[in-house]
Coordinates of C-alpha atoms in Angstrom, one line a residue:
M189 CA 76.8 28.3 73.9
K190 CA 77.4 25.5 71.4
K191 CA 74.5 23.7 72.8
R192 CA 72.3 26.8 72.5
L193 CA 73.3 27.4 68.9
L194 CA 72.6 23.8 68.0
A195 CA 69.1 24.0 69.6
I196 CA 68.4 27.2 67.6
T197 CA 69.5 25.5 64.4
L198 CA 67.3 22.5 65.1
V199 CA 64.3 24.6 65.8
A200 CA 64.9 26.6 62.6
A201 CA 65.2 23.4 60.6
M202 CA 62.0 22.0 62.0
A203 CA 60.2 25.2 61.3
A204 CA 61.4 25.2 57.7
S205 CA 60.4 21.6 57.3
L206 CA 56.9 22.3 58.7
A207 CA 56.6 25.3 56.4
A208 CA 57.6 23.3 53.5
C209 CA 55.0 20.6 54.4
G210 CA 52.4 23.2 54.9
G211 CA 53.0 24.8 51.5
S212 CA 52.9 21.5 49.6
K213 CA 49.3 20.7 50.6
P214 CA 47.7 23.6 48.8
A215 CA 49.9 23.0 45.8
E216 CA 48.9 19.3 45.8
T217 CA 45.2 20.3 46.1
T218 CA 45.4 22.8 43.3
A219 CA 47.1 20.3 41.0
A220 CA 44.5 17.7 41.7
A221 CA 41.5 19.9 41.0
P222 CA 42.2 20.3 37.3
A223 CA 42.8 16.6 37.0
T224 CA 39.4 15.9 38.7
T225 CA 37.6 18.4 36.4
A226 CA 39.2 16.9 33.3
A227 CA 38.2 13.4 34.4
A228 CA 34.6 14.6 35.0
A229 CA 34.5 16.3 31.6
E230 CA 35.9 13.2 29.9
K231 CA 33.3 11.1 31.7
K232 CA 30.6 13.5 30.7
A233 CA 31.7 13.4 27.1
E234 CA 31.7 9.6 27.2
D235 CA 28.2 9.6 28.6
T236 CA 27.0 12.0 26.0
T237 CA 28.5 9.9 23.2
A238 CA 27.0 6.8 24.6
A239 CA 23.6 8.5 24.9
A240 CA 23.8 9.7 21.3
A241 CA 24.8 6.2 20.2
G242 CA 21.9 4.8 22.2
S243 CA 19.5 7.4 20.7
E244 CA 20.7 6.5 17.2
K245 CA 20.2 2.8 17.9
A246 CA 16.7 3.5 19.2
A247 CA 15.9 5.4 16.0
E248 CA 16.9 2.4 13.8
P249 CA 13.9 0.3 12.8
E250 CA 13.6 -3.1 14.5
V251 CA 11.7 -4.6 11.6
V252 CA 11.5 -3.7 7.9
F253 CA 8.8 -4.8 5.5
K254 CA 9.0 -4.7 1.6
Y255 CA 5.8 -3.3 0.1
A256 CA 5.2 -3.9 -3.6
E257 CA 3.1 -1.8 -5.9
L258 CA 2.6 -2.2 -9.7
N259 CA 2.1 1.5 -10.5
S260 CA 4.5 4.4 -10.6
D261 CA 5.0 6.9 -7.8
D262 CA 2.5 9.5 -9.1
N263 CA -0.4 7.0 -9.0
I264 CA -2.8 7.3 -6.1
N265 CA -2.4 3.6 -5.2
T266 CA 1.3 4.1 -4.7
R267 CA 0.8 7.3 -2.8
V268 CA -1.5 5.5 -0.5
G269 CA 1.4 3.1 0.2
Y270 CA 3.7 6.0 1.1
E271 CA 1.0 7.4 3.4
F272 CA 0.6 4.0 5.1
A273 CA 4.4 3.8 5.5
K274 CA 4.5 7.3 7.1
Y275 CA 1.7 6.5 9.5
V276 CA 3.4 3.2 10.6
D277 CA 6.6 5.1 11.2
E278 CA 4.9 7.7 13.3
M279 CA 2.8 5.2 15.3
S280 CA 5.7 2.8 16.0
N281 CA 8.2 5.7 16.8
G282 CA 10.4 4.4 14.0
R283 CA 10.5 0.8 15.2
I284 CA 8.6 -0.5 12.1
K285 CA 9.6 0.6 8.6
I286 CA 7.7 0.0 5.4
E287 CA 9.8 0.2 2.2
V288 CA 7.6 0.9 -0.8
Y289 CA 8.8 -0.5 -4.2
S290 CA 6.7 1.0 -7.0
A291 CA 6.5 0.3 -10.8
S292 CA 6.6 -3.5 -10.5
T293 CA 10.1 -3.4 -9.1
L294 CA 9.5 -6.5 -7.1
G295 CA 7.7 -8.3 -9.9
D296 CA 4.2 -8.6 -11.5
E297 CA 1.0 -9.5 -9.7
K298 CA 1.4 -13.2 -9.7
T299 CA 5.0 -13.0 -8.5
C300 CA 4.0 -10.7 -5.6
L301 CA 1.0 -12.8 -4.5
N302 CA 3.1 -16.0 -4.7
A303 CA 5.8 -14.4 -2.6
L304 CA 3.2 -13.6 0.1
Q305 CA 1.8 -17.1 0.0
M306 CA 5.4 -18.5 0.5
G307 CA 5.8 -16.4 3.7
G308 CA 7.3 -13.1 2.4
G309 CA 10.9 -12.0 2.3
T310 CA 11.2 -10.9 -1.3
V311 CA 7.7 -9.3 -0.9
D312 CA 6.1 -8.8 2.6
M313 CA 3.1 -6.6 1.6
Y314 CA 1.4 -6.1 -1.7
R315 CA -1.4 -3.8 -2.9
G316 CA -3.5 -5.9 -5.2
N317 CA -7.0 -5.9 -6.6
T318 CA -9.8 -7.9 -5.1
N319 CA -10.7 -9.2 -8.6
S320 CA -7.3 -11.1 -8.7
L321 CA -7.8 -13.3 -5.7
S322 CA -10.0 -16.1 -6.9
D323 CA -7.0 -18.2 -8.0
Y324 CA -5.7 -18.2 -4.4
G325 CA -8.8 -19.7 -2.8
F326 CA -10.5 -16.4 -1.9
Q327 CA -14.3 -16.3 -2.4
K328 CA -15.7 -13.6 -0.2
L329 CA -13.1 -10.9 -1.1
N330 CA -13.4 -12.0 -4.7
M331 CA -17.1 -10.9 -4.7
F332 CA -15.8 -7.3 -4.6
G333 CA -14.5 -7.8 -8.1
L334 CA -17.8 -9.0 -9.6
P335 CA -18.9 -6.8 -12.5
F336 CA -21.4 -4.1 -11.5
I337 CA -21.6 -5.4 -7.9
F338 CA -21.3 -1.9 -6.6
T339 CA -23.7 1.0 -7.4
G340 CA -20.7 3.4 -7.1
R341 CA -18.1 4.7 -4.7
E342 CA -20.6 5.4 -1.9
G343 CA -22.0 1.9 -2.1
M344 CA -18.6 0.3 -2.2
W345 CA -17.4 2.0 1.0
K346 CA -20.7 1.1 2.8
V347 CA -19.8 -2.5 2.2
L348 CA -16.0 -2.2 2.9
E349 CA -16.6 -0.5 6.2
N350 CA -19.3 -2.9 7.3
E351 CA -18.1 -5.1 10.2
E352 CA -19.9 -8.2 9.0
L353 CA -18.8 -7.8 5.4
G354 CA -15.7 -5.8 4.4
Q355 CA -13.9 -5.7 7.7
A356 CA -14.6 -9.4 8.4
F357 CA -13.4 -10.4 5.0
L358 CA -9.9 -9.0 5.7
S359 CA -9.0 -12.2 7.5
E360 CA -10.3 -14.5 4.7
G361 CA -6.8 -15.3 3.4
A362 CA -5.8 -16.9 6.7
E363 CA -9.1 -18.8 6.9
V364 CA -8.7 -20.4 3.5
G365 CA -5.0 -21.2 3.8
A366 CA -3.8 -18.6 1.3
G367 CA -1.0 -17.5 3.6
M368 CA -2.1 -13.8 3.4
V369 CA -3.8 -11.4 5.7
G370 CA -5.7 -8.3 4.6
L371 CA -4.7 -5.0 6.3
F372 CA -6.9 -2.3 4.6
Y373 CA -8.7 -1.3 1.3
T374 CA -7.9 1.3 -1.3
D375 CA -9.9 3.0 -4.0
E376 CA -8.7 3.8 -7.5
G377 CA -12.2 4.2 -8.9
A378 CA -14.1 2.3 -11.4
R379 CA -12.3 0.3 -14.0
N380 CA -13.0 1.4 -17.6
L381 CA -12.2 0.1 -21.0
F382 CA -9.7 1.8 -23.4
T383 CA -8.6 0.9 -26.9
T384 CA -6.0 1.7 -29.5
K385 CA -8.6 2.3 -32.3
E386 CA -11.8 4.4 -32.2
I387 CA -14.9 3.0 -30.5
K388 CA -18.2 4.7 -29.8
G389 CA -19.8 2.4 -27.3
L390 CA -19.7 -1.0 -25.6
G391 CA -20.8 -2.9 -28.7
D392 CA -17.6 -1.9 -30.4
I393 CA -15.4 -4.0 -28.1
K394 CA -16.9 -7.2 -29.4
S395 CA -14.3 -9.7 -30.4
K396 CA -11.5 -7.3 -29.6
K397 CA -8.5 -8.6 -27.7
I398 CA -8.7 -6.9 -24.3
R399 CA -5.9 -7.3 -21.8
V400 CA -7.0 -8.5 -18.4
P401 CA -5.1 -9.4 -15.2
E402 CA -4.1 -13.0 -15.0
T403 CA -7.2 -14.0 -13.2
L404 CA -10.3 -16.1 -14.1
L405 CA -12.8 -13.6 -12.9
M406 CA -11.7 -10.8 -15.2
M407 CA -11.5 -13.2 -18.1
D408 CA -15.1 -14.3 -17.5
T409 CA -16.2 -10.6 -17.2
M410 CA -14.6 -9.7 -20.5
K411 CA -16.1 -12.8 -22.2
A412 CA -19.6 -11.8 -20.8
L413 CA -19.1 -8.3 -22.4
G414 CA -18.3 -9.9 -25.8
A415 CA -14.5 -9.2 -25.8
E416 CA -11.7 -11.7 -26.2
P417 CA -9.8 -11.6 -22.8
T418 CA -6.0 -11.8 -23.1
P419 CA -4.1 -12.2 -19.8
I420 CA -0.8 -10.2 -19.9
S421 CA 1.5 -9.0 -17.2
Y422 CA 0.8 -5.4 -16.2
S423 CA 4.4 -4.4 -16.8
E424 CA 4.1 -5.6 -20.5
L425 CA 0.8 -3.8 -21.2
Y426 CA 2.2 -0.6 -22.8
S427 CA 4.3 -2.5 -25.3
S428 CA 1.5 -4.9 -26.0
L429 CA -0.8 -2.1 -26.9
Q430 CA 1.8 -0.4 -28.9
S431 CA 2.7 -3.5 -30.9
G432 CA -0.9 -4.6 -31.5
V433 CA -0.7 -7.8 -29.3
V434 CA -3.9 -6.5 -27.7
D435 CA -6.5 -4.0 -28.9
G436 CA -7.2 -2.6 -25.5
A437 CA -7.3 -3.0 -21.8
E438 CA -9.2 -1.8 -18.7
N439 CA -8.1 0.3 -15.8
G440 CA -9.2 3.2 -13.6
Y441 CA -8.3 6.8 -14.4
P442 CA -5.2 6.8 -12.1
G443 CA -3.6 3.7 -13.7
Y444 CA -4.5 4.7 -17.2
S445 CA -2.9 8.1 -16.7
S446 CA 0.2 7.3 -14.6
N447 CA 1.3 4.5 -16.9
K448 CA 0.7 6.7 -20.0
F449 CA -1.5 4.2 -21.7
Y450 CA -3.3 7.1 -23.4
E451 CA -0.3 7.5 -25.6
V452 CA -1.0 4.2 -27.4
A453 CA -4.7 3.7 -26.6
P454 CA -6.4 7.1 -26.6
Y455 CA -10.1 6.0 -26.6
Y456 CA -11.4 5.7 -23.0
L457 CA -14.9 4.2 -22.5
L458 CA -16.5 4.8 -19.1
S459 CA -17.8 1.3 -18.9
G460 CA -17.5 1.1 -15.1
H461 CA -17.8 -2.6 -15.4
T462 CA -15.9 -3.2 -12.2
F463 CA -15.5 -1.0 -9.1
S464 CA -13.4 -3.5 -7.3
P465 CA -11.3 -2.0 -4.4
G466 CA -7.6 -2.6 -3.9
I467 CA -6.5 -4.4 -0.9
V468 CA -3.2 -4.3 0.9
L469 CA -2.2 -7.9 1.8
M470 CA 0.6 -9.1 4.1
A471 CA 2.3 -12.4 4.3
E472 CA 0.6 -14.3 7.1
A473 CA 4.0 -15.6 8.4
K474 CA 5.2 -12.0 8.8
W475 CA 2.0 -11.0 10.4
N476 CA 2.1 -13.8 13.0
A477 CA 5.6 -12.9 14.0
L478 CA 4.4 -9.5 15.2
S479 CA 3.1 -8.7 18.7
P480 CA -0.6 -7.9 19.1
E481 CA 0.4 -4.3 19.7
D482 CA 2.4 -4.1 16.5
Q483 CA -0.4 -5.8 14.5
Q484 CA -2.8 -3.1 15.8
I485 CA -0.4 -0.4 14.7
L486 CA -0.5 -1.8 11.1
L487 CA -4.3 -2.0 11.2
D488 CA -4.7 1.6 12.6
A489 CA -2.2 3.0 10.1
G490 CA -4.1 1.2 7.4
K491 CA -7.4 2.8 8.4
K492 CA -5.7 6.2 8.3
A493 CA -4.3 5.5 4.8
S494 CA -7.8 4.4 3.6
E495 CA -9.3 7.7 5.0
W496 CA -6.6 9.7 3.2
N497 CA -7.4 7.7 0.0
K498 CA -11.1 8.5 0.3
G499 CA -10.4 12.1 0.7
E500 CA -8.3 12.4 -2.4
I501 CA -9.8 10.1 -5.1
D502 CA -12.8 12.2 -6.2
A503 CA -10.7 15.3 -6.9
E504 CA -8.0 13.1 -8.4
E505 CA -10.5 11.7 -11.0
V506 CA -11.8 15.1 -11.9
A507 CA -8.3 16.5 -12.4
L508 CA -7.2 13.4 -14.4
R509 CA -10.2 13.5 -16.7
K510 CA -9.5 17.2 -17.5
E511 CA -5.8 16.5 -18.0
L512 CA -6.5 13.5 -20.3
E513 CA -8.9 15.4 -22.5
G514 CA -6.3 18.1 -22.8
K515 CA -3.9 15.5 -24.1
G516 CA -6.3 14.4 -26.8
V517 CA -8.0 11.4 -25.2
T518 CA -11.5 10.7 -26.4
I519 CA -13.7 9.9 -23.4
I520 CA -16.9 8.1 -24.2
E521 CA -19.9 8.0 -21.9
M522 CA -21.9 4.8 -21.6
T523 CA -25.6 5.1 -22.7
D524 CA -28.3 3.8 -20.4
E525 CA -29.0 1.1 -22.9
D526 CA -25.4 0.0 -22.9
K527 CA -25.3 -0.1 -19.1
A528 CA -28.4 -2.2 -18.8
A529 CA -27.2 -4.6 -21.5
A530 CA -23.8 -4.9 -19.8
Q531 CA -25.3 -5.6 -16.4
A532 CA -27.7 -8.2 -17.8
A533 CA -24.8 -9.9 -19.7
C534 CA -22.7 -10.2 -16.6
E535 CA -25.4 -11.7 -14.3
P536 CA -24.2 -15.3 -15.0
V537 CA -20.7 -14.2 -13.8
W538 CA -22.2 -13.5 -10.3
A539 CA -23.7 -17.0 -10.1
G540 CA -20.4 -18.6 -11.0
Y541 CA -18.5 -17.0 -8.1
T542 CA -21.0 -16.9 -5.2
E543 CA -22.0 -20.5 -4.8
G544 CA -22.6 -21.2 -1.1
I545 CA -22.3 -17.5 -0.1
E546 CA -25.4 -16.2 -1.7
N547 CA -26.5 -14.8 1.6
L548 CA -23.5 -12.5 1.7
L549 CA -24.0 -11.4 -1.8
Q550 CA -27.6 -10.5 -0.9
K551 CA -26.4 -8.5 2.1
M552 CA -23.9 -6.6 -0.2
V553 CA -26.7 -5.7 -2.5
E554 CA -29.1 -4.6 0.3
I555 CA -26.6 -2.5 2.2
Q556 CA -26.2 -0.3 -0.8
K557 CA -29.9 0.6 -1.2

C-alpha cells in the first residue's frame, strides 16, 4: 500500500513537472517576441538615421567656388552669375556650388584678375570685361573691346558664337600663360558716356576727365575720342564723380542704373563706342583640378546662362531707359556725323592691338556683314 501510494505521488510530481515545463515554453516565446520586435524597430531606426545622414552628406557640395562681380545684385551681370550658379547646382546634383559675391565684395577688377592669375582661392571665378584683358597678355579676346568693332548686338553674338572666333578664344588665357580659362560670355549692352555737366554731343567731352577701367585699351580709346582718360577703381567711381575728381565715365545702361551714377552724372550720351562683351573667367589651376565631366558641366551651365542673358538684355535696356528718363536723366542720341567722326578717330586704336592677328580681325568684320 505504501509502495502504491509512493508511486502515485511520484507520477503526480512528474506530471506537475512536465506541465510546468510545458507552460514555460509559450511564456518564454511570448516574452521573446516583444524583445525581437523592439530590436528590429531599433535597427530600422538606426538604418533610417544613417540613411538620412548619408542623404544629407550627399547633398553637401564637394567643391565650392567663389565668383566675383563688381556690380550690385539688381544688375543683369550679377543676375547672370546667379543663373549660372543655379544651373551648375542643378547639373551637378548639388556637388558643385558657386558662391556669388557682388558689389566688389572680393575686390576691384585688378584684384580679382590677379587672384585668378595666382591660382584662385580668394577669387575662383570673375565676370570681367574683354576690354580689360590686354594687360594680362590677351590679344584675341582683347579685340572684342576695340572701339566700334561690333555693328551691334546681333553682330557681336555672331562672332561670340562662332567656333573659330569667340568659342576658340575662350581658351586663350591658358595659351598665353595668363592662368585663366574663359567659361562663357555675357552681354550688358553698348558702353556709353555720361557726365556730371551738360553735354550735347561727342565734341563736348573733349579734354574732359573721363574715368576708365585700369586698362590701356580703354585709355587709348578715350584719348582717340578727345577725352582725358583717368583710371579709377570701379568701387570709387561714384564718389569720384560726386567730388569732381572726374567729369564723367562710361558704362552700359545696367551698370549706370544699378550703381546710381545718374544721381551725380545725369547726362547720358549714347556713344556706343564699345560693345565689348563680358566674360566669365576661372582660375586655370581650379579648372585643371576638375574632372572632364565637371568641366563640361561648367561649360554647359555657362551656355545656358548666356542664353538667359540674351533673352533678357533687350527688354532690360528698354525698361532702364524709360526708368532713367523718369528720374530726370538727359539721354543724348549720337548724330550720324558724330558716329562717323568717332569711328574714324578710333581706327588707329585697331591697328595698335591687332598686330599679327589681322586675319582674325578681318574675319570678325566679315562675319557681321
